[in-house]
Coordinates of C-alpha atoms in Angstrom, one line a residue:
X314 CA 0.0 0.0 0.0
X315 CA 2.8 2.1 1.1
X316 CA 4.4 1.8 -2.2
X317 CA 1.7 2.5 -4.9
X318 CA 1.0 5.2 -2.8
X319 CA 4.4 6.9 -3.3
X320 CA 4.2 5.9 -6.7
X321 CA 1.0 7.9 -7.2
X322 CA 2.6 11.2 -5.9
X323 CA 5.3 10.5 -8.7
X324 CA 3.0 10.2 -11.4
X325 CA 1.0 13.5 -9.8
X326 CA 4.7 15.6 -10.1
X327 CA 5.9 14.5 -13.1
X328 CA 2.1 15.5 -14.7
X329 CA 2.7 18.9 -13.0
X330 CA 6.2 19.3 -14.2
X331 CA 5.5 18.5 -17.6
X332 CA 6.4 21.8 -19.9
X333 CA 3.2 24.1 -20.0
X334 CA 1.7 25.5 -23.4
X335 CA 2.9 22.1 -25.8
X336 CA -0.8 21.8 -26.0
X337 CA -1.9 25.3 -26.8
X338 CA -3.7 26.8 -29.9
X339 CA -1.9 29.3 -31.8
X340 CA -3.9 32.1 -33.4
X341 CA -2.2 32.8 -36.1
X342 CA -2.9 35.6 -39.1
X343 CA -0.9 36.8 -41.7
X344 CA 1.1 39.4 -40.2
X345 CA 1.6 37.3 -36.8
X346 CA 2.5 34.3 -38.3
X347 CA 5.3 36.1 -40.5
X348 CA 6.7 37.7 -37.3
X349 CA 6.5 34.5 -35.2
X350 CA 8.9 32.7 -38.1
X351 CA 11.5 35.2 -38.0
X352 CA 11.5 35.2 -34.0
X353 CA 12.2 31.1 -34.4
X354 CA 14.2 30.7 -37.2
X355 CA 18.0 29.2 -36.8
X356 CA 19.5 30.7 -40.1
X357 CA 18.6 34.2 -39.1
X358 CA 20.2 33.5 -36.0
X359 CA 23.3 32.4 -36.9
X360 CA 23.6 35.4 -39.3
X361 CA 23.4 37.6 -36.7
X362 CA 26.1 35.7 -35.1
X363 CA 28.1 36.0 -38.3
X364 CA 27.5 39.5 -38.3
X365 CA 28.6 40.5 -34.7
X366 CA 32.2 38.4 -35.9
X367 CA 31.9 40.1 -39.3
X368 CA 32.0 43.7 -37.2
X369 CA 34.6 42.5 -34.8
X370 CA 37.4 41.5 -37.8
X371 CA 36.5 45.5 -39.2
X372 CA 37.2 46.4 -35.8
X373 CA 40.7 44.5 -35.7
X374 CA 41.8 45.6 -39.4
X375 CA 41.3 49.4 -38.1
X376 CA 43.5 48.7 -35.1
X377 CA 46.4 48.0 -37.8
X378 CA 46.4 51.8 -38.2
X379 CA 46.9 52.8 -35.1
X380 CA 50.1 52.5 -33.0
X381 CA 51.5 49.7 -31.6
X382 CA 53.0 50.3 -27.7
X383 CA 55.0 46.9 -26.0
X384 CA 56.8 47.3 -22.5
X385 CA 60.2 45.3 -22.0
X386 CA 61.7 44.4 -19.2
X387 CA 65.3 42.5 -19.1
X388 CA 67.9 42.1 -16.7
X389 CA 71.5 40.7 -16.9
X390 CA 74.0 38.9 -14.1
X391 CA 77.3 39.2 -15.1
X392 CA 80.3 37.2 -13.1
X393 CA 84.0 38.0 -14.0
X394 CA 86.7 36.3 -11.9
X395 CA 89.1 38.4 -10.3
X396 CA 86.7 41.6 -11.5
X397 CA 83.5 43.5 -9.9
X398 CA 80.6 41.5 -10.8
X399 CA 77.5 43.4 -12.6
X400 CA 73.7 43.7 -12.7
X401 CA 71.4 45.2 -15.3
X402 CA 68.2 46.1 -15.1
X403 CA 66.0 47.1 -18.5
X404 CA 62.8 48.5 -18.8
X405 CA 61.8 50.0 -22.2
X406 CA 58.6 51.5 -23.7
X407 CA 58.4 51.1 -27.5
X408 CA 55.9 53.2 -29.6
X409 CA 55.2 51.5 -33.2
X410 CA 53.3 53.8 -36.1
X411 CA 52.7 52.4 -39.1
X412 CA 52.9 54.9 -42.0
X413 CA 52.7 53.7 -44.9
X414 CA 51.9 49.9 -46.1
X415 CA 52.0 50.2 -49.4
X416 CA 48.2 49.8 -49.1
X417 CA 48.1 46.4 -47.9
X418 CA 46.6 47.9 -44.7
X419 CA 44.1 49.6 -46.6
X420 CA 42.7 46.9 -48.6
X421 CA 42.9 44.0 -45.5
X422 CA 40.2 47.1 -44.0
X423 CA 38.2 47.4 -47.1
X424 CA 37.9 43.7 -47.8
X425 CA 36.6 42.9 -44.0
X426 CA 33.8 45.9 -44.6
X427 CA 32.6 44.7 -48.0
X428 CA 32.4 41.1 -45.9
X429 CA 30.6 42.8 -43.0
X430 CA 28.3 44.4 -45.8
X431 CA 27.4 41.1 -47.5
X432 CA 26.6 39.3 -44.3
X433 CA 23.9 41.9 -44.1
X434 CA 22.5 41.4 -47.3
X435 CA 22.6 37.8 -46.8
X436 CA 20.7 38.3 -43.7
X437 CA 18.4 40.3 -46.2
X438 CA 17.9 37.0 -48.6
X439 CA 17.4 34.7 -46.1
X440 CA 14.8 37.1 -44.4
X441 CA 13.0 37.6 -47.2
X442 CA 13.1 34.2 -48.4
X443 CA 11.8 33.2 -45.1
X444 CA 8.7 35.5 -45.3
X445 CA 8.3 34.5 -49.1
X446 CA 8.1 30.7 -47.8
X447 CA 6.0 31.4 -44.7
X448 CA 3.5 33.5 -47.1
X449 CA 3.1 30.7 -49.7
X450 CA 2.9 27.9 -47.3
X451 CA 0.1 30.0 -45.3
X452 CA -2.3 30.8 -48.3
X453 CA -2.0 27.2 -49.1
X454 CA -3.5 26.4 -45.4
X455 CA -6.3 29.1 -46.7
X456 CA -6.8 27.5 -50.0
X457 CA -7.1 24.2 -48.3
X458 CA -9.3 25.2 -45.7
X459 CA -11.9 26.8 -48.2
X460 CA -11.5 23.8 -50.8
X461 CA -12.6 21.0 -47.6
X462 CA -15.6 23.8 -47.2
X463 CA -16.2 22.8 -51.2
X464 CA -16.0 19.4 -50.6
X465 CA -18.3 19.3 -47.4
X466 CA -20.8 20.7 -49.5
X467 CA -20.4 18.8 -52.4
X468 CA -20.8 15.7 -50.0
X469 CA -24.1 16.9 -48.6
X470 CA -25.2 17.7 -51.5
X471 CA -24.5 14.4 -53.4
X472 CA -25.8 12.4 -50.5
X473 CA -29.1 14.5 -50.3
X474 CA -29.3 13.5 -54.1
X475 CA -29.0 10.1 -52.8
X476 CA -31.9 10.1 -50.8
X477 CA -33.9 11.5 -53.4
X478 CA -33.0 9.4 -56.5
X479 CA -33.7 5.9 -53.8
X480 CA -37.2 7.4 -53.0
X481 CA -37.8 7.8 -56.8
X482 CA -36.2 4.5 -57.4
X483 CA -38.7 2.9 -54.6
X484 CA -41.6 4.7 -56.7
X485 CA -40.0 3.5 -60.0
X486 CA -39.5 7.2 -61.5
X487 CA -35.6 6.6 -61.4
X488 CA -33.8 3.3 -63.1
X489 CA -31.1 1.4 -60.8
X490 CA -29.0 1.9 -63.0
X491 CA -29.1 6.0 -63.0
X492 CA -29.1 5.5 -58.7
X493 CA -25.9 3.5 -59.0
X494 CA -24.3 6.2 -61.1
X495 CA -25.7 9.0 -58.7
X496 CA -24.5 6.6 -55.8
X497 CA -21.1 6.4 -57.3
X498 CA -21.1 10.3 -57.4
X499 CA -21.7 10.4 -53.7
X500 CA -18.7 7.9 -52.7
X501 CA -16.4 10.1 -54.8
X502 CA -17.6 13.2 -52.9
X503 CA -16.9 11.6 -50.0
X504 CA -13.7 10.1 -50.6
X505 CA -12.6 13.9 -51.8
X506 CA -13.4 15.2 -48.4
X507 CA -11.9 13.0 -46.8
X508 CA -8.4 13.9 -49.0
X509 CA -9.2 17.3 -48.9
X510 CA -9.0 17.1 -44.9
X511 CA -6.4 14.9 -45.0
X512 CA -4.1 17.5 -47.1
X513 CA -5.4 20.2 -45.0
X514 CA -3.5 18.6 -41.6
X515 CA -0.7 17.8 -43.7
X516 CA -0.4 21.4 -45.1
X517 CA -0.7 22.8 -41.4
X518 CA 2.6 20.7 -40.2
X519 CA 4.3 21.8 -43.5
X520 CA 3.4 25.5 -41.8
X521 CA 4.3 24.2 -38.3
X522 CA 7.6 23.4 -39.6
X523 CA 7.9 26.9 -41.9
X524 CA 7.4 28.5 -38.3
X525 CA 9.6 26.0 -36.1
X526 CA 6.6 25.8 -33.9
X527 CA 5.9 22.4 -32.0
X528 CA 4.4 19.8 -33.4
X529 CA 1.8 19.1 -30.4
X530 CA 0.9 22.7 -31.1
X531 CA -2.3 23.8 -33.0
X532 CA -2.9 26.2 -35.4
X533 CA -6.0 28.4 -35.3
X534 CA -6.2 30.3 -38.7
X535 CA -9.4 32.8 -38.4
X536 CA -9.2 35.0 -42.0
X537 CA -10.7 33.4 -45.0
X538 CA -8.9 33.7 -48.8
X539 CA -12.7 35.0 -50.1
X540 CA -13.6 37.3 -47.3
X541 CA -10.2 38.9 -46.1
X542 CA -7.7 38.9 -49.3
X543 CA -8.2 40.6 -52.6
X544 CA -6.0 40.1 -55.4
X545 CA -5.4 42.4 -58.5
X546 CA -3.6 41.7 -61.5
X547 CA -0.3 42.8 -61.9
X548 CA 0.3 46.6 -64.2
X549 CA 3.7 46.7 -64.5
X550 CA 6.5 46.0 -67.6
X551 CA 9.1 43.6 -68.2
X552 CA 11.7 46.4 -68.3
X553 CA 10.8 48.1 -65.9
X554 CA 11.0 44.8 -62.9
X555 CA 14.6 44.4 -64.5
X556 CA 15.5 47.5 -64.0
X557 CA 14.1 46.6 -60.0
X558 CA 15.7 43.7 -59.9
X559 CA 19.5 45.2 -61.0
X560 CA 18.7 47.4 -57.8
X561 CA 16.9 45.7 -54.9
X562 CA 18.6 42.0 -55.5
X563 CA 20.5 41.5 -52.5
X564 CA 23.1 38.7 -54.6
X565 CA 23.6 41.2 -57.3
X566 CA 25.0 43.5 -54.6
X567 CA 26.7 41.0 -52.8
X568 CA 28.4 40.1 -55.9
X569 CA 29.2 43.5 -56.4
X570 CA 31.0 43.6 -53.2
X571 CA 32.6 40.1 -53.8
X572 CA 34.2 42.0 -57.2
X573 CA 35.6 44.8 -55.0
X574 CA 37.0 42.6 -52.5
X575 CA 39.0 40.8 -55.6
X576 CA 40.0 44.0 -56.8
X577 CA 41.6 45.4 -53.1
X578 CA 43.4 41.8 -53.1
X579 CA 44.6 41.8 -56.7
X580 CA 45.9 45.5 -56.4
X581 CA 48.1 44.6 -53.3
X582 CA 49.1 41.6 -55.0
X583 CA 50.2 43.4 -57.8
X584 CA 51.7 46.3 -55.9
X585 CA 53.7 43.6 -53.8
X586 CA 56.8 45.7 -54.7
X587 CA 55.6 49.4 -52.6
X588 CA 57.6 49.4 -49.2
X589 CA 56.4 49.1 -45.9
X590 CA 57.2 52.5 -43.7
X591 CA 57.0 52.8 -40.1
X592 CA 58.1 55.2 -37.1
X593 CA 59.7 53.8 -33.9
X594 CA 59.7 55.2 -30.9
X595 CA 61.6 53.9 -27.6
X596 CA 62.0 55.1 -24.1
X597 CA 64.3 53.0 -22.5
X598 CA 65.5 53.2 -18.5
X599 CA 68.6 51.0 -17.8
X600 CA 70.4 50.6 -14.2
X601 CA 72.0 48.2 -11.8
X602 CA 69.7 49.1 -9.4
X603 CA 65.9 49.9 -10.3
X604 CA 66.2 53.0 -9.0
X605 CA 68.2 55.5 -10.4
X606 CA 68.2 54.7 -14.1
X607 CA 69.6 56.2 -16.7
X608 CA 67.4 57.2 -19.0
X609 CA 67.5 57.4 -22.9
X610 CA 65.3 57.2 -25.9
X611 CA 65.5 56.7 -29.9
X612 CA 63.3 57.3 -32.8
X613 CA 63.7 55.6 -36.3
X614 CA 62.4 55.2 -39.0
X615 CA 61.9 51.7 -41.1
X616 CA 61.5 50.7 -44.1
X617 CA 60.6 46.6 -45.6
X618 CA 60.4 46.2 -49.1
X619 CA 60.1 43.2 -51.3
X620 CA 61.5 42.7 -54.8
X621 CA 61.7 39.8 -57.1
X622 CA 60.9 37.5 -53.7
X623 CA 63.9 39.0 -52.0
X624 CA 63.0 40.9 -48.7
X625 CA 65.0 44.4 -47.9
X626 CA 64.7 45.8 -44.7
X627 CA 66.4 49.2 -43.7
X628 CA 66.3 50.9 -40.1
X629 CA 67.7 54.3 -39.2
X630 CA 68.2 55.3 -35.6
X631 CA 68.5 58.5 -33.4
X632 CA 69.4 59.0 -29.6
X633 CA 69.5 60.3 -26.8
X634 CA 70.9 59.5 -23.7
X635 CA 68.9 62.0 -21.1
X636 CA 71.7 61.9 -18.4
X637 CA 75.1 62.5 -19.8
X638 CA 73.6 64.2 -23.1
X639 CA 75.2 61.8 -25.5
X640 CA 73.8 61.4 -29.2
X641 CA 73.8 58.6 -31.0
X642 CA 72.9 57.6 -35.1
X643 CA 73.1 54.2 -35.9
X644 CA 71.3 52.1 -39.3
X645 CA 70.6 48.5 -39.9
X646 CA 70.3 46.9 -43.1
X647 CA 69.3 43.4 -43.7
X648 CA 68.5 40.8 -46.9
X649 CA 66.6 37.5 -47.1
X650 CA 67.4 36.3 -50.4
X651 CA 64.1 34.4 -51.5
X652 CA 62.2 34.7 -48.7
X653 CA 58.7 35.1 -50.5
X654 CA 58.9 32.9 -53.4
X655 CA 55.2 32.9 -53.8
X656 CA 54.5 35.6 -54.8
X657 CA 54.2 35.1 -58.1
X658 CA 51.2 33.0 -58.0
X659 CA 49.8 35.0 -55.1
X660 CA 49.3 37.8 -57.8
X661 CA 48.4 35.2 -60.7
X662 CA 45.7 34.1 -58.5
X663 CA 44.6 36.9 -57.6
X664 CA 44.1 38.5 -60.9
X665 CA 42.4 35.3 -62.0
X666 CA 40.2 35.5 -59.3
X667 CA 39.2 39.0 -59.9
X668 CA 38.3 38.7 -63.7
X669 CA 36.4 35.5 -63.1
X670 CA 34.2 37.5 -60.4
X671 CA 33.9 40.2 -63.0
X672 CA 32.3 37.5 -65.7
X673 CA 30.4 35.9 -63.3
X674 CA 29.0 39.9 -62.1
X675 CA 27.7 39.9 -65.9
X676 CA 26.3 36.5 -66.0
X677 CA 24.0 37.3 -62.8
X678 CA 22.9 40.2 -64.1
X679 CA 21.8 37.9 -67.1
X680 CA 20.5 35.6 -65.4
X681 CA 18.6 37.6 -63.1
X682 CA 17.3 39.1 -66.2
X683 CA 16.0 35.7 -67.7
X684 CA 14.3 35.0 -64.0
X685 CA 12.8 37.9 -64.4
X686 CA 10.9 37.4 -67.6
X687 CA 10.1 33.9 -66.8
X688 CA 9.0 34.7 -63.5
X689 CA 6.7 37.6 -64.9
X690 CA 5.1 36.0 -67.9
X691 CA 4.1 33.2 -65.4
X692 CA 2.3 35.4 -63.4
X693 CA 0.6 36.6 -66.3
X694 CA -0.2 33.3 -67.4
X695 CA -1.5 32.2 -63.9
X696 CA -3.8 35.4 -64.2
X697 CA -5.2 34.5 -67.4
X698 CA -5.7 31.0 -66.3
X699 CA -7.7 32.1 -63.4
X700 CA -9.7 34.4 -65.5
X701 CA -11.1 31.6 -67.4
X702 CA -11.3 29.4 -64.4
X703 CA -13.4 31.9 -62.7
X704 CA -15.7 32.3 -66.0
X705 CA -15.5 28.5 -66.4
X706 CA -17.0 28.5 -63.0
X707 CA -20.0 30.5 -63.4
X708 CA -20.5 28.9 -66.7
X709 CA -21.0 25.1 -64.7
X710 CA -23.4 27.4 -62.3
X711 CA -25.5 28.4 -64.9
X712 CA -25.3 24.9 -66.7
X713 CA -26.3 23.1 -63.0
X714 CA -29.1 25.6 -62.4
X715 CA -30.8 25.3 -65.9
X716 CA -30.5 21.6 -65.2
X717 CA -32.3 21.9 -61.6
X718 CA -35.1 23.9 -63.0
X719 CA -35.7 21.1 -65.9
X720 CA -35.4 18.3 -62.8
X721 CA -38.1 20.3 -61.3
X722 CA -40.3 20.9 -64.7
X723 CA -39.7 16.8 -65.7
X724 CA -37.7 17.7 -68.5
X725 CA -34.1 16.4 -67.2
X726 CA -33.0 13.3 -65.3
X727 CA -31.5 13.3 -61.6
X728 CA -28.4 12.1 -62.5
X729 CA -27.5 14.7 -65.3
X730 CA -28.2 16.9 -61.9
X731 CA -26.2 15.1 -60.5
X732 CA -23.1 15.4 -63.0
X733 CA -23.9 19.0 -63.6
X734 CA -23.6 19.5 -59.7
X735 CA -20.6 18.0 -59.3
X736 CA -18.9 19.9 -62.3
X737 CA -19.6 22.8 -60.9
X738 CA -18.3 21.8 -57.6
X739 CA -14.7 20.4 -58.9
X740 CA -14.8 23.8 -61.0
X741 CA -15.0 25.6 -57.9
X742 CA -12.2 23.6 -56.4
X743 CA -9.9 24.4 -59.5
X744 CA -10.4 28.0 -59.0
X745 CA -9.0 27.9 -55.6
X746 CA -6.2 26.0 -56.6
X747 CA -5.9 28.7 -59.4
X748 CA -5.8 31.6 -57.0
X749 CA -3.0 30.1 -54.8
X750 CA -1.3 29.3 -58.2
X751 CA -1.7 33.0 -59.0
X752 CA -0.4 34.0 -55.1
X753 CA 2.8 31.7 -55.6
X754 CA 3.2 33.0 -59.1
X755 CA 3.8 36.4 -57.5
X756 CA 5.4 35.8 -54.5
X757 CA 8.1 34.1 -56.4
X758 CA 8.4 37.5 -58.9
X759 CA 9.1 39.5 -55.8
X760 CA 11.7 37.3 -54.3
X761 CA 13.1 37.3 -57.4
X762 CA 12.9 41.3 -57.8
X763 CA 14.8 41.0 -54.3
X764 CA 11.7 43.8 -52.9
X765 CA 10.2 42.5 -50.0
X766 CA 7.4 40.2 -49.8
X767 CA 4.0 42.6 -50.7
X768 CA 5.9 45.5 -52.9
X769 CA 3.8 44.8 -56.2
X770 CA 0.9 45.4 -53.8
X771 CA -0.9 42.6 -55.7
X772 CA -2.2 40.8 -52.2
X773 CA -3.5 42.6 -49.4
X774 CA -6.0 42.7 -47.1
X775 CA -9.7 44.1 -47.8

């Protein structure tokens, strides 16, 4: 007894402690359900995270320009036999300004801000390829949700036609072979719902997932595609959405960008030969004791060059010693034969790579171009397509209620009702798939134009 008991209380925590809201219904409209994705979604995330690192390496290529300080500190023992033994202490400040780097400096700078501005566009693409997919995928819920409303009406509908072609079957008005047919149409209707439900809660995990959201969670869409949404068709010229698309696509400006950062490299490269100039500044305070020093300083001047792979340095020196007053001038020279045989292909490379970015610059923009036209002329043929779907639709309207007002006058069998009905019904069904063909049409134009998602103004609310 003892021990069911405490398991009981277990069971009572672990159901209290289980994580609240997995169960909960999510309202969701258009506008919340596009915010909601961007709050959970990973890629955005680690963009931002990309950026923040993007930011920090600008931050360390402008540091380069500024000085350098370092603080030494040596000290010496020295033990001759038969002589005074020494001690020397060392402590030295060093200043470091670069001058001129022959504009490697520059372009190291320029390339990490061109890389800091395309993370932000890409942040840009995947943003707006993120709303373009949350849009599409929640329309489709909409277009699913008003084509099961379709079907549950064609299903009552069919099987109230039942009822009436068995009682005029019973009364031998009706043939069994015309209330076979008729109940053949009602199975069908039936077997459509239950599709049409089924790829309704298959198209709300496909939206789950767009939005990251659990998948215990449920979704409570409350706007309808009929009564919330109008549509228009779109105004505007093939030229003139090129000329949009040159402008707003994010890649095109990455690519841009990418062609810049090829040209910084490739100009250093090429200008490998420019010398490297620097002051030098030291403050040095020398003693056998740490206190007094002597105290002395020197400023120079250096300069690093490379030529034909061969590295020239060159230092010049002057000083001061602050105690005695004694000057000094001293120079170093020094040469590492070879020491950069590389760079040769460094700069082959790197002129290879620029001119291949440059080619590849002009074949975006053509391609972008080509997108664009195919793109657009679907849209236009997804219009005209649901122009005729729509008139195709109240064409089977008229067509079923001719044929209900011969039914009624005796001039028409049940089961051409019956046909004309459900005609009318699948017609009805095509035009909503032809409206969230049209949607998809144009949400795929603007995330091709690179505009955010609703720029053509083509879909908005009523």
């Amino acid at each position: 007894m003892k021990r069911s008991s405490i398991i009981f209380i277990l069971l009572i925590l672990i159901h209290h402690n289980l994580p609240a809201g997995i169960s909960d219904v999510v309202d969701l409209d258009l506008v919340s359900a596009v915010k909601l994705g961007i709050r959970n979604n990973y890629d955005l995330k680690y963009n931002r995270i990309e950026q923040l690192l993007s930011k920090r390496i600008v931050t360390e290529n402008w540091r380069r320009f500024l000085p350098a300080l370092s603080i030494d500190y040596g000290n010496s023992f020295n033990v001759t036999p038969y002589e005074q033994d020494s001690r020397m202490h060392t402590l030295t400040f060093k200043v470091t300004q670069p001058v001129y780097q022959g504009g490697r400096y520059f372009a190291a700078y320029r390339i990490a801000r061109l890389n800091e501005k395309m993370k932000r566009m890409t942040y840009h693409i995947l943003l707006n390829s993120l709303k373009a997919a949350i849009q599409k995928q929640y329309f489709t819920v909409l277009i699913q949700k008003e084509i099961i409303q379709i079907q549950n009406k064609m299903e009552e509908q069919a099987l109230m036609q039942v009822k009436f072609a068995q009682a005029e079957n019973n009364l031998g008005m009706l043939t069994t072979i015309d209330l076979a047919e008729i109940e053949a149409y009602a199975k069908n209707a039936q077997l459509d719902h239950v599709r049409a439900k089924n790829a309704l809660s298959e198209e709300y995990n496909n939206l789950k997932r767009v939005l990251y959201l659990d998948w215990q969670h449920k979704v409570n869409i409350s706007e309808d595609i009929t009564k919330t949404f109008q549509y228009k068709e779109l105004r505007k010229g093939i030229k003139e959405l090129v000329s949009l698309a040159y402008i707003k696509r994010k890649d095109l400006i990455n690519m841009c960008s990418e062609v810049m950062q090829r040209h910084y490299d490739y100009k250093s490269n090429k200008y490998y030969y420019l010398p490297a100039v620097s002051l030098n500044f030291d403050y040095s305070l020398t003693g056998e004791k740490f206190f007094p020093f002597k105290r002395s300083w020197n400023i120079g001047v250096q300069l690093d060059f490379m030529f034909k792979g061969t590295t020239v340095s060159q230092k010049g020196n002057y000083g001061e010693s602050i105690n005695d007053e004694s000057k000094n001038i001293s120079s170093s020279h020094s040469v590492s034969p070879f020491d950069d045989i590389g760079y040769v292909s460094r700069y082959i490379q790197s002129e290879a790579n620029f001119k291949t970015s440059r080619v590849k610059l002009e074949q975006l923009k053509q391609d972008i171009a080509i997108e664009i036209e195919n793109k657009y002329y679907l849209v236009k043929e997804k219009w005209d397509l649901l122009e005729i779907l729509k008139e195709r639709e109240e064409v089977l309207k008229k067509r079923f209620d001719v044929f209900d007002i011969k039914l009624k006058l005796g001039e028409a069998k049940r089961v051409d009702v019956v046909e004309a009905e459900t005609e009318y019904y699948m017609a009805r069904t095509e035009t909503m798939k032809g409206i969230l063909d049209y949607i998809s049409a144009v949400v795929d134009l603007e995330l091709a134009l690179g505009t955010d998602i609703g720029y053509l103004n083509i879909i908005n609310k009523r």
